[in-house]
Amino acid sequence: MSSKEIKLKIIEAGHQAVEQLIRVAKEKIIKPDPEDDLAADRLKNAAATKKLAIFDAFEILKRIEEEKESLEETLPNNKIDTKQGFAERRSK
């Protein structure tokens, strides 16, 4: 198996991970029970979990896009960007 095929499988797994993180972020936060002393802690932990899931999903998507771009780049860009012509560059 080539490294390109492996990277494509990793990208596919990344998409699946993002979908699972989206499910976590969509879950409802537990409503605090007024008689429960730990309700505030549970609410805080649930909010932190959602925040972490969202940020992780964005980070994974960003990395997936970077890897896709690197896989699509087959030919390096050797174009020279100068204001000089060919003869002026070669005259040295």
PDB file of C-alpha atoms in Angstrom:
ATOM      1  CA  MET A   1       0.000   0.000   0.000  1.00  0.00           C
ATOM      2  CA  SER A   2       1.440   3.362  -0.985  1.00  0.00           C
ATOM      3  CA  SER A   3       1.709   6.325   1.339  1.00  0.00           C
ATOM      4  CA  LYS A   4      -0.880   8.160  -0.773  1.00  0.00           C
ATOM      5  CA  GLU A   5      -3.416   5.376  -0.183  1.00  0.00           C
ATOM      6  CA  ILE A   6      -2.638   5.427   3.537  1.00  0.00           C
ATOM      7  CA  LYS A   7      -3.128   9.201   3.678  1.00  0.00           C
ATOM      8  CA  LEU A   8      -6.485   8.853   1.900  1.00  0.00           C
ATOM      9  CA  LYS A   9      -7.588   6.281   4.492  1.00  0.00           C
ATOM     10  CA  ILE A  10      -6.488   8.602   7.296  1.00  0.00           C
ATOM     11  CA  ILE A  11      -8.464  11.444   5.702  1.00  0.00           C
ATOM     12  CA  GLU A  12     -11.540   9.203   5.557  1.00  0.00           C
ATOM     13  CA  ALA A  13     -11.087   8.286   9.228  1.00  0.00           C
ATOM     14  CA  GLY A  14     -10.736  11.984  10.040  1.00  0.00           C
ATOM     15  CA  HIS A  15     -14.095  12.713   8.419  1.00  0.00           C
ATOM     16  CA  GLN A  16     -15.695   9.968  10.511  1.00  0.00           C
ATOM     17  CA  ALA A  17     -14.124  11.398  13.667  1.00  0.00           C
ATOM     18  CA  VAL A  18     -15.484  14.851  12.841  1.00  0.00           C
ATOM     19  CA  GLU A  19     -18.993  13.409  12.420  1.00  0.00           C
ATOM     20  CA  GLN A  20     -18.746  11.764  15.835  1.00  0.00           C
ATOM     21  CA  LEU A  21     -17.537  15.009  17.405  1.00  0.00           C
ATOM     22  CA  ILE A  22     -20.521  16.785  15.840  1.00  0.00           C
ATOM     23  CA  ARG A  23     -22.834  14.269  17.526  1.00  0.00           C
ATOM     24  CA  VAL A  24     -21.171  15.006  20.866  1.00  0.00           C
ATOM     25  CA  ALA A  25     -21.572  18.747  20.322  1.00  0.00           C
ATOM     26  CA  LYS A  26     -25.272  18.357  19.456  1.00  0.00           C
ATOM     27  CA  GLU A  27     -26.138  16.438  22.621  1.00  0.00           C
ATOM     28  CA  LYS A  28     -28.256  18.387  25.075  1.00  0.00           C
ATOM     29  CA  ILE A  29     -26.602  19.649  28.215  1.00  0.00           C
ATOM     30  CA  ILE A  30     -28.095  18.091  31.335  1.00  0.00           C
ATOM     31  CA  LYS A  31     -30.547  20.416  33.056  1.00  0.00           C
ATOM     32  CA  PRO A  32     -29.361  21.221  36.565  1.00  0.00           C
ATOM     33  CA  ASP A  33     -31.324  19.655  39.398  1.00  0.00           C
ATOM     34  CA  PRO A  34     -31.908  22.266  42.149  1.00  0.00           C
ATOM     35  CA  GLU A  35     -31.536  19.586  44.832  1.00  0.00           C
ATOM     36  CA  ASP A  36     -28.232  18.316  43.421  1.00  0.00           C
ATOM     37  CA  ASP A  37     -25.082  20.054  44.702  1.00  0.00           C
ATOM     38  CA  LEU A  38     -23.024  18.744  41.774  1.00  0.00           C
ATOM     39  CA  ALA A  39     -25.364  20.110  39.106  1.00  0.00           C
ATOM     40  CA  ALA A  40     -23.184  23.168  38.463  1.00  0.00           C
ATOM     41  CA  ASP A  41     -20.082  21.001  38.075  1.00  0.00           C
ATOM     42  CA  ARG A  42     -21.880  18.684  35.678  1.00  0.00           C
ATOM     43  CA  LEU A  43     -23.102  21.633  33.646  1.00  0.00           C
ATOM     44  CA  LYS A  44     -19.608  23.099  33.502  1.00  0.00           C
ATOM     45  CA  ASN A  45     -18.084  19.759  32.452  1.00  0.00           C
ATOM     46  CA  ALA A  46     -20.720  19.242  29.765  1.00  0.00           C
ATOM     47  CA  ALA A  47     -20.079  22.719  28.329  1.00  0.00           C
ATOM     48  CA  ALA A  48     -16.316  22.138  28.373  1.00  0.00           C
ATOM     49  CA  THR A  49     -16.782  18.810  26.598  1.00  0.00           C
ATOM     50  CA  LYS A  50     -18.863  20.450  23.866  1.00  0.00           C
ATOM     51  CA  LYS A  51     -16.308  23.216  23.423  1.00  0.00           C
ATOM     52  CA  LEU A  52     -13.475  20.705  23.155  1.00  0.00           C
ATOM     53  CA  ALA A  53     -15.426  18.612  20.631  1.00  0.00           C
ATOM     54  CA  ILE A  54     -16.092  21.654  18.440  1.00  0.00           C
ATOM     55  CA  PHE A  55     -12.494  22.883  18.516  1.00  0.00           C
ATOM     56  CA  ASP A  56     -11.166  19.369  17.849  1.00  0.00           C
ATOM     57  CA  ALA A  57     -13.512  19.003  14.873  1.00  0.00           C
ATOM     58  CA  PHE A  58     -12.292  22.285  13.365  1.00  0.00           C
ATOM     59  CA  GLU A  59      -8.666  21.305  13.955  1.00  0.00           C
ATOM     60  CA  ILE A  60      -9.175  17.939  12.268  1.00  0.00           C
ATOM     61  CA  LEU A  61     -10.928  19.566   9.292  1.00  0.00           C
ATOM     62  CA  LYS A  62      -8.116  22.070   8.894  1.00  0.00           C
ATOM     63  CA  ARG A  63      -5.512  19.311   8.868  1.00  0.00           C
ATOM     64  CA  ILE A  64      -7.591  17.264   6.399  1.00  0.00           C
ATOM     65  CA  GLU A  65      -7.711  20.233   4.023  1.00  0.00           C
ATOM     66  CA  GLU A  66      -3.942  20.711   4.310  1.00  0.00           C
ATOM     67  CA  GLU A  67      -3.286  17.051   3.567  1.00  0.00           C
ATOM     68  CA  LYS A  68      -5.677  17.058   0.603  1.00  0.00           C
ATOM     69  CA  GLU A  69      -3.867  20.074  -0.827  1.00  0.00           C
ATOM     70  CA  SER A  70      -0.497  18.373  -0.402  1.00  0.00           C
ATOM     71  CA  LEU A  71      -1.785  15.251  -2.151  1.00  0.00           C
ATOM     72  CA  GLU A  72      -3.152  17.310  -5.053  1.00  0.00           C
ATOM     73  CA  GLU A  73       0.162  19.073  -5.618  1.00  0.00           C
ATOM     74  CA  THR A  74       1.818  16.785  -8.126  1.00  0.00           C
ATOM     75  CA  LEU A  75       4.040  19.233  -9.974  1.00  0.00           C
ATOM     76  CA  PRO A  76       6.139  21.794  -8.139  1.00  0.00           C
ATOM     77  CA  ASN A  77       5.715  25.372  -9.271  1.00  0.00           C
ATOM     78  CA  ASN A  78       9.094  26.455 -10.668  1.00  0.00           C
ATOM     79  CA  LYS A  79       7.885  29.731 -12.094  1.00  0.00           C
ATOM     80  CA  ILE A  80      10.304  32.600 -11.463  1.00  0.00           C
ATOM     81  CA  ASP A  81       8.611  35.820 -10.409  1.00  0.00           C
ATOM     82  CA  THR A  82      10.963  38.668 -11.220  1.00  0.00           C
ATOM     83  CA  LYS A  83      10.740  41.847 -13.209  1.00  0.00           C
ATOM     84  CA  GLN A  84      13.824  40.886 -15.234  1.00  0.00           C
ATOM     85  CA  GLY A  85      13.739  39.087 -18.536  1.00  0.00           C
ATOM     86  CA  PHE A  86      15.458  35.808 -19.314  1.00  0.00           C
ATOM     87  CA  ALA A  87      18.597  37.418 -20.735  1.00  0.00           C
ATOM     88  CA  GLU A  88      19.020  39.754 -17.765  1.00  0.00           C
ATOM     89  CA  ARG A  89      18.753  36.872 -15.286  1.00  0.00           C
ATOM     90  CA  ARG A  90      21.216  34.712 -17.225  1.00  0.00           C
ATOM     91  CA  SER A  91      23.802  37.470 -17.863  1.00  0.00           C
ATOM     92  CA  LYS A  92      25.603  37.100 -14.535  1.00  0.00           C
TER      93      LYS A  92
END
